[in-house]
Amino acid sequence: MTNTPRVGVVGAGSLGFHHIRILRDLPGIQFSGFVETRAERRTEVEKELRVRSHSTLESLLEASDAVIIVVPTSAHFLVASAAIERGKHVFIEKPITTTLEEADALIDLAGTKGVMVQIGHIERFNRAVRAALPYVKKPRFIDSERLAPFSPRGSDVAVVLDLMIHDIDLLLTLVKSEARDISAVGVPVLTDMLDIANARVTFTSGAVANITSSRISREKKRKIRIFQQSEYLSLDLAAGTGEFYRLKSDFNPLTLRSAPADIAAFVDRVKLHAPDGEPLKLELESFVTALKGKGPVEVTGEEGRLALGVALRIVKEIELTLPSLVGHAHHHA
């Protein structure tokens, strides 16, 4: 591969459109075009973004050194394995695949072919998360809430793999230990799969997380709170902002016994800051940096597999209380 890798996009839906938009103008690469199975959509995107399209995946792979895969989750394995088999590096939107068997097969194939795999867990590049990471030490409890109105995109899998997996990956990143015990509940509402889910995850470090995800809410909400010894972080992922609270070093607990006190008197409040940047652009820039051998793969295939493993365990736990889901979850999620 040259110093100017040729990078293309598979899939031009609502998210694929933005991958194409950014890659078209990204310095340091040659945009090799995109492929989309729906002819009408292909023509529409080609005209709007003034980029080259391909009529087949084979044509795009022939013209590319690496591809960004933005197709329905159920097609991730088929498309990614075809690309890897041809020796092409791949960026796969989350989740990596629908099953652990597929994930293992992709990772093994990539190792055999000597190609790179990066997974699109975009919240790692969220401004609030980037600002918070230096303050995260040993989380004891994490509360995460992700709500969104219904969208057909992503509805081919359960909400756990569609939305909650973002937070699962963040939890694994923040806690840096494995999920030990999981209890979960959820229900299908608009689809025949899970549309709302809640999980309580206990990690080997002793940390506990409570995660809620819904894709049938009236409002959008993406918030996460992190509690650790004498400290607390509150992040608004939608706004990309956050605050850090810590007990003042000169705090005397005896003062609380004498009279009511304003929390500001014994807690320092720090507004979190990180350089601004569109998360998707930062994510794609990291992929290009790794392609050129100038930096690490930010989210490896193995990390994508870990997140998928926890997500599938959550789905399995919910199946125990909703036997009617059995079959749907494994075929579609």
CSV table of C-alpha atoms in Angstrom, one decimal:
chain,number,residue,atom,x,y,z
A,1,MET,CA,0.0,0.0,0.0
A,2,THR,CA,1.3,3.5,-0.9
A,3,ASN,CA,1.4,6.5,1.5
A,4,THR,CA,-1.9,7.5,0.0
A,5,PRO,CA,-4.2,4.6,0.7
A,6,ARG,CA,-7.3,4.2,-1.5
A,7,VAL,CA,-10.4,4.1,0.8
A,8,GLY,CA,-14.0,3.4,-0.3
A,9,VAL,CA,-17.3,2.9,1.4
A,10,VAL,CA,-19.8,0.0,1.3
A,11,GLY,CA,-23.3,1.3,1.9
A,12,ALA,CA,-24.7,4.7,1.3
A,13,GLY,CA,-27.6,4.9,3.8
A,14,SER,CA,-28.0,7.7,6.3
A,15,LEU,CA,-24.8,6.9,8.1
A,16,GLY,CA,-22.9,5.7,5.0
A,17,PHE,CA,-23.7,9.1,3.5
A,18,HIS,CA,-21.7,10.9,6.2
A,19,HIS,CA,-18.8,8.5,5.9
A,20,ILE,CA,-18.7,9.3,2.2
A,21,ARG,CA,-19.0,13.0,2.8
A,22,ILE,CA,-16.0,13.1,5.2
A,23,LEU,CA,-13.8,10.7,3.3
A,24,ARG,CA,-14.3,12.6,0.0
A,25,ASP,CA,-12.4,15.6,1.5
A,26,LEU,CA,-10.1,13.8,4.0
A,27,PRO,CA,-6.5,14.6,3.4
A,28,GLY,CA,-3.9,11.8,3.1
A,29,ILE,CA,-6.1,9.4,1.2
A,30,GLN,CA,-7.6,8.8,-2.2
A,31,PHE,CA,-11.3,8.3,-2.0
A,32,SER,CA,-12.0,5.3,-4.3
A,33,GLY,CA,-15.8,5.7,-4.3
A,34,PHE,CA,-18.7,3.8,-2.8
A,35,VAL,CA,-21.1,1.0,-3.6
A,36,GLU,CA,-24.8,0.9,-2.8
A,37,THR,CA,-27.2,-1.9,-3.9
A,38,ARG,CA,-30.2,0.5,-4.3
A,39,ALA,CA,-29.7,2.1,-7.7
A,40,GLU,CA,-31.9,5.1,-6.9
A,41,ARG,CA,-30.0,5.9,-3.7
A,42,ARG,CA,-26.7,5.4,-5.5
A,43,THR,CA,-27.5,8.0,-8.1
A,44,GLU,CA,-28.8,10.4,-5.5
A,45,VAL,CA,-25.7,10.3,-3.3
A,46,GLU,CA,-23.4,10.3,-6.4
A,47,LYS,CA,-25.0,13.6,-7.6
A,48,GLU,CA,-25.3,15.3,-4.2
A,49,LEU,CA,-21.8,14.6,-3.0
A,50,ARG,CA,-20.2,14.5,-6.6
A,51,VAL,CA,-18.4,11.3,-6.0
A,52,ARG,CA,-17.8,8.1,-7.9
A,53,SER,CA,-20.0,5.1,-7.4
A,54,HIS,CA,-19.5,1.4,-8.2
A,55,SER,CA,-22.2,-1.0,-9.2
A,56,THR,CA,-20.7,-4.0,-7.5
A,57,LEU,CA,-18.7,-4.7,-4.3
A,58,GLU,CA,-16.0,-6.4,-6.5
A,59,SER,CA,-15.5,-3.3,-8.5
A,60,LEU,CA,-15.0,-1.2,-5.3
A,61,LEU,CA,-12.7,-3.7,-3.8
A,62,GLU,CA,-10.6,-3.7,-6.9
A,63,ALA,CA,-10.2,0.0,-6.7
A,64,SER,CA,-9.5,0.1,-2.9
A,65,ASP,CA,-6.8,-0.7,-0.3
A,66,ALA,CA,-9.4,-0.4,2.5
A,67,VAL,CA,-13.1,-0.1,2.9
A,68,ILE,CA,-15.5,1.3,5.4
A,69,ILE,CA,-18.4,-1.1,5.9
A,70,VAL,CA,-21.7,0.7,6.6
A,71,VAL,CA,-24.4,-1.9,5.8
A,72,PRO,CA,-27.1,-3.5,8.0
A,73,THR,CA,-25.5,-5.5,10.8
A,74,SER,CA,-26.8,-8.8,9.4
A,75,ALA,CA,-24.6,-8.2,6.3
A,76,HIS,CA,-21.4,-7.3,8.2
A,77,PHE,CA,-19.8,-10.7,8.1
A,78,LEU,CA,-20.6,-11.3,4.4
A,79,VAL,CA,-19.2,-8.0,3.3
A,80,ALA,CA,-16.2,-7.9,5.7
A,81,SER,CA,-15.1,-11.4,4.9
A,82,ALA,CA,-15.2,-10.7,1.2
A,83,ALA,CA,-13.0,-7.7,1.7
A,84,ILE,CA,-10.6,-9.3,4.0
A,85,GLU,CA,-10.3,-12.4,1.7
A,86,ARG,CA,-9.1,-9.9,-1.0
A,87,GLY,CA,-6.5,-8.5,1.4
A,88,LYS,CA,-8.3,-5.3,2.1
A,89,HIS,CA,-8.2,-3.5,5.4
A,90,VAL,CA,-11.6,-2.9,6.9
A,91,PHE,CA,-13.5,-0.5,9.2
A,92,ILE,CA,-16.7,-2.1,10.3
A,93,GLU,CA,-19.5,0.0,11.8
A,94,LYS,CA,-20.6,-1.4,15.2
A,95,PRO,CA,-21.4,-4.1,16.1
A,96,ILE,CA,-18.6,-6.1,14.5
A,97,THR,CA,-21.0,-8.9,13.6
A,98,THR,CA,-24.2,-10.6,14.8
A,99,THR,CA,-22.6,-13.6,16.5
A,100,LEU,CA,-19.4,-14.4,18.3
A,101,GLU,CA,-18.7,-17.2,15.8
A,102,GLU,CA,-18.7,-14.7,12.9
A,103,ALA,CA,-16.5,-12.2,14.9
A,104,ASP,CA,-14.0,-15.0,15.6
A,105,ALA,CA,-14.0,-16.0,11.9
A,106,LEU,CA,-13.3,-12.4,10.8
A,107,ILE,CA,-10.6,-11.8,13.3
A,108,ASP,CA,-8.9,-15.1,12.4
A,109,LEU,CA,-9.2,-14.4,8.7
A,110,ALA,CA,-7.7,-10.9,9.2
A,111,GLY,CA,-4.8,-12.4,11.1
A,112,THR,CA,-4.2,-14.9,8.3
A,113,LYS,CA,-4.4,-12.2,5.6
A,114,GLY,CA,-2.4,-9.7,7.5
A,115,VAL,CA,-5.0,-6.9,7.3
A,116,MET,CA,-6.3,-4.4,9.8
A,117,VAL,CA,-9.7,-4.4,11.4
A,118,GLN,CA,-11.2,-1.4,13.2
A,119,ILE,CA,-14.7,-1.3,14.7
A,120,GLY,CA,-16.8,1.9,14.6
A,121,HIS,CA,-17.5,2.5,18.3
A,122,ILE,CA,-17.8,6.2,17.7
A,123,GLU,CA,-18.5,7.3,21.3
A,124,ARG,CA,-14.8,6.7,22.1
A,125,PHE,CA,-14.3,9.9,20.0
A,126,ASN,CA,-17.0,11.9,21.7
A,127,ARG,CA,-15.7,15.2,23.1
A,128,ALA,CA,-17.1,14.5,26.6
A,129,VAL,CA,-15.5,11.1,26.7
A,130,ARG,CA,-12.2,12.4,25.5
A,131,ALA,CA,-12.3,15.1,28.2
A,132,ALA,CA,-13.3,12.7,31.0
A,133,LEU,CA,-10.8,9.9,30.4
A,134,PRO,CA,-7.9,11.6,32.3
A,135,TYR,CA,-10.1,11.8,35.4
A,136,VAL,CA,-11.4,8.3,35.4
A,137,LYS,CA,-9.5,6.2,37.9
A,138,LYS,CA,-11.4,3.2,39.5
A,139,PRO,CA,-15.1,3.6,38.8
A,140,ARG,CA,-17.4,2.0,41.4
A,141,PHE,CA,-20.7,2.6,39.8
A,142,ILE,CA,-21.7,3.8,36.3
A,143,ASP,CA,-25.2,4.9,35.3
A,144,SER,CA,-25.9,5.2,31.5
A,145,GLU,CA,-29.0,6.2,29.7
A,146,ARG,CA,-29.5,6.3,25.9
A,147,LEU,CA,-32.9,7.1,24.5
A,148,ALA,CA,-33.8,7.7,20.8
A,149,PRO,CA,-37.0,8.0,18.7
A,150,PHE,CA,-37.6,5.0,16.5
A,151,SER,CA,-35.7,4.8,13.2
A,152,PRO,CA,-35.8,2.0,10.7
A,153,ARG,CA,-32.0,2.1,10.5
A,154,GLY,CA,-30.6,-0.4,13.0
A,155,SER,CA,-34.0,-2.1,13.5
A,156,ASP,CA,-32.7,-5.3,12.0
A,157,VAL,CA,-31.2,-6.1,15.4
A,158,ALA,CA,-32.3,-5.8,19.0
A,159,VAL,CA,-31.8,-2.4,20.7
A,160,VAL,CA,-29.0,-4.0,22.7
A,161,LEU,CA,-26.9,-4.4,19.5
A,162,ASP,CA,-28.3,-1.2,17.9
A,163,LEU,CA,-27.9,1.4,20.7
A,164,MET,CA,-26.8,-0.2,24.0
A,165,ILE,CA,-23.6,-1.6,22.5
A,166,HIS,CA,-22.2,2.0,22.4
A,167,ASP,CA,-22.4,2.1,26.2
A,168,ILE,CA,-21.2,-1.4,26.6
A,169,ASP,CA,-18.0,-0.5,24.8
A,170,LEU,CA,-17.7,2.6,26.9
A,171,LEU,CA,-18.1,0.6,30.1
A,172,LEU,CA,-15.4,-1.8,29.1
A,173,THR,CA,-13.1,1.1,28.2
A,174,LEU,CA,-13.8,2.9,31.5
A,175,VAL,CA,-13.7,0.0,33.9
A,176,LYS,CA,-10.9,-2.0,32.2
A,177,SER,CA,-12.1,-5.3,33.4
A,178,GLU,CA,-14.4,-8.1,32.3
A,179,ALA,CA,-18.2,-8.4,32.8
A,180,ARG,CA,-18.8,-11.0,35.5
A,181,ASP,CA,-22.5,-11.1,36.4
A,182,ILE,CA,-25.4,-9.7,34.2
A,183,SER,CA,-29.1,-9.3,35.0
A,184,ALA,CA,-31.3,-7.7,32.4
A,185,VAL,CA,-34.9,-7.0,31.4
A,186,GLY,CA,-36.4,-5.7,28.2
A,187,VAL,CA,-39.4,-5.8,25.9
A,188,PRO,CA,-40.3,-5.6,22.2
A,189,VAL,CA,-42.8,-2.8,21.3
A,190,LEU,CA,-42.6,-1.7,17.7
A,191,THR,CA,-40.6,-4.6,16.3
A,192,ASP,CA,-40.5,-8.3,17.0
A,193,MET,CA,-37.1,-7.8,18.8
A,194,LEU,CA,-36.1,-5.8,21.9
A,195,ASP,CA,-36.9,-2.1,21.6
A,196,ILE,CA,-36.3,-1.2,25.3
A,197,ALA,CA,-33.7,-2.8,27.5
A,198,ASN,CA,-32.1,-2.4,30.9
A,199,ALA,CA,-29.0,-4.3,32.2
A,200,ARG,CA,-27.1,-4.4,35.5
A,201,VAL,CA,-23.5,-5.5,34.9
A,202,THR,CA,-21.0,-6.4,37.7
A,203,PHE,CA,-17.4,-6.4,36.6
A,204,THR,CA,-14.5,-8.5,38.0
A,205,SER,CA,-13.1,-5.2,39.4
A,206,GLY,CA,-16.2,-4.9,41.6
A,207,ALA,CA,-17.6,-2.0,39.6
A,208,VAL,CA,-21.3,-2.1,38.9
A,209,ALA,CA,-23.1,-0.5,35.9
A,210,ASN,CA,-26.7,0.2,35.2
A,211,ILE,CA,-27.5,0.7,31.5
A,212,THR,CA,-30.8,1.7,29.9
A,213,SER,CA,-31.5,1.9,26.1
A,214,SER,CA,-34.6,2.7,24.2
A,215,ARG,CA,-35.3,3.3,20.5
A,216,ILE,CA,-39.0,4.2,21.0
A,217,SER,CA,-38.6,7.4,23.1
A,218,ARG,CA,-40.0,10.8,22.2
A,219,GLU,CA,-36.7,12.5,23.0
A,220,LYS,CA,-33.1,11.9,22.4
A,221,LYS,CA,-30.9,11.5,25.5
A,222,ARG,CA,-27.3,10.2,25.9
A,223,LYS,CA,-26.0,10.6,29.4
A,224,ILE,CA,-23.6,8.8,31.6
A,225,ARG,CA,-22.6,9.3,35.2
A,226,ILE,CA,-19.4,7.8,36.7
A,227,PHE,CA,-19.0,7.4,40.5
A,228,GLN,CA,-15.6,6.7,42.1
A,229,GLN,CA,-14.0,7.2,45.5
A,230,SER,CA,-14.7,10.9,46.6
A,231,GLU,CA,-15.3,11.8,42.9
A,232,TYR,CA,-18.1,11.9,40.4
A,233,LEU,CA,-18.3,12.7,36.6
A,234,SER,CA,-21.5,13.7,34.7
A,235,LEU,CA,-21.3,13.5,30.9
A,236,ASP,CA,-23.8,14.6,28.3
A,237,LEU,CA,-22.7,12.7,25.3
A,238,ALA,CA,-25.3,14.4,23.0
A,239,ALA,CA,-23.9,17.8,23.8
A,240,GLY,CA,-20.3,16.6,24.2
A,241,THR,CA,-20.0,18.3,27.6
A,242,GLY,CA,-19.2,17.1,31.1
A,243,GLU,CA,-18.4,18.1,34.6
A,244,PHE,CA,-16.1,16.6,37.2
A,245,TYR,CA,-16.8,16.8,41.0
A,246,ARG,CA,-14.3,15.9,43.7
A,247,LEU,CA,-14.2,16.3,47.4
A,248,LYS,CA,-12.0,19.2,48.5
A,249,SER,CA,-8.7,18.1,50.1
A,250,ASP,CA,-9.4,20.2,53.2
A,251,PHE,CA,-12.9,18.8,53.7
A,252,ASN,CA,-13.8,18.1,57.4
A,253,PRO,CA,-16.7,15.7,57.7
A,254,LEU,CA,-17.4,17.0,61.2
A,255,THR,CA,-18.7,20.3,59.8
A,256,LEU,CA,-21.7,18.4,58.3
A,257,ARG,CA,-22.9,17.5,61.8
A,258,SER,CA,-23.4,21.0,63.0
A,259,ALA,CA,-25.6,22.5,60.3
A,260,PRO,CA,-26.9,22.0,56.8
A,261,ALA,CA,-24.3,22.9,54.1
A,262,ASP,CA,-24.2,23.8,50.5
A,263,ILE,CA,-22.4,21.0,48.5
A,264,ALA,CA,-20.3,23.7,46.8
A,265,ALA,CA,-18.6,24.4,50.2
A,266,PHE,CA,-16.9,21.0,50.2
A,267,VAL,CA,-16.8,19.9,46.5
A,268,ASP,CA,-14.6,21.2,43.7
A,269,ARG,CA,-16.4,21.5,40.4
A,270,VAL,CA,-14.3,21.2,37.2
A,271,LYS,CA,-15.7,21.8,33.8
A,272,LEU,CA,-14.3,19.2,31.4
A,273,HIS,CA,-12.6,20.3,28.2
A,274,ALA,CA,-11.3,18.5,25.1
A,275,PRO,CA,-10.4,19.8,21.6
A,276,ASP,CA,-13.5,20.1,19.5
A,277,GLY,CA,-14.0,17.8,16.5
A,278,GLU,CA,-16.7,15.9,14.7
A,279,PRO,CA,-16.5,12.4,16.2
A,280,LEU,CA,-17.0,10.6,12.9
A,281,LYS,CA,-14.2,12.6,11.3
A,282,LEU,CA,-11.9,11.9,14.2
A,283,GLU,CA,-12.7,8.2,14.0
A,284,LEU,CA,-12.0,8.1,10.3
A,285,GLU,CA,-8.8,10.1,10.8
A,286,SER,CA,-7.7,7.5,13.4
A,287,PHE,CA,-8.4,4.7,10.9
A,288,VAL,CA,-6.2,6.4,8.2
A,289,THR,CA,-3.4,7.0,10.7
A,290,ALA,CA,-3.4,3.3,11.6
A,291,LEU,CA,-3.6,2.4,7.9
A,292,LYS,CA,-0.4,4.4,7.4
A,293,GLY,CA,1.3,2.7,10.4
A,294,LYS,CA,1.5,6.0,12.2
A,295,GLY,CA,-0.7,5.1,15.2
A,296,PRO,CA,-2.5,2.2,16.8
A,297,VAL,CA,-5.9,0.8,15.8
A,298,GLU,CA,-8.2,2.7,18.2
A,299,VAL,CA,-10.9,0.0,18.5
A,300,THR,CA,-9.6,-3.4,17.5
A,301,GLY,CA,-11.6,-6.3,16.2
A,302,GLU,CA,-10.9,-8.1,19.6
A,303,GLU,CA,-12.4,-5.1,21.4
A,304,GLY,CA,-15.4,-5.1,19.1
A,305,ARG,CA,-15.8,-8.8,20.0
A,306,LEU,CA,-15.7,-8.1,23.7
A,307,ALA,CA,-18.5,-5.6,23.4
A,308,LEU,CA,-20.6,-8.0,21.2
A,309,GLY,CA,-20.1,-10.8,23.8
A,310,VAL,CA,-21.5,-8.7,26.6
A,311,ALA,CA,-24.4,-7.5,24.4
A,312,LEU,CA,-25.3,-11.1,23.5
A,313,ARG,CA,-25.2,-12.1,27.2
A,314,ILE,CA,-27.6,-9.3,27.9
A,315,VAL,CA,-30.0,-10.5,25.2
A,316,LYS,CA,-29.7,-14.0,26.5
A,317,GLU,CA,-30.6,-12.9,30.0
A,318,ILE,CA,-33.7,-11.1,28.7
A,319,GLU,CA,-34.7,-14.2,26.8
A,320,LEU,CA,-35.0,-16.0,30.1
A,321,THR,CA,-37.9,-13.8,31.1
A,322,LEU,CA,-39.3,-13.5,27.6
A,323,PRO,CA,-39.2,-16.9,26.0
A,324,SER,CA,-41.1,-15.5,23.0
A,325,LEU,CA,-37.9,-13.7,22.0
A,326,VAL,CA,-36.0,-17.0,21.6
A,327,GLY,CA,-35.1,-17.4,17.9
A,328,HIS,CA,-35.6,-13.7,17.1
A,329,ALA,CA,-32.6,-12.7,19.1
A,330,HIS,CA,-30.3,-15.3,17.6
A,331,HIS,CA,-31.4,-14.8,14.0
A,332,HIS,CA,-31.4,-11.1,14.0
A,333,ALA,CA,-29.2,-10.0,16.9
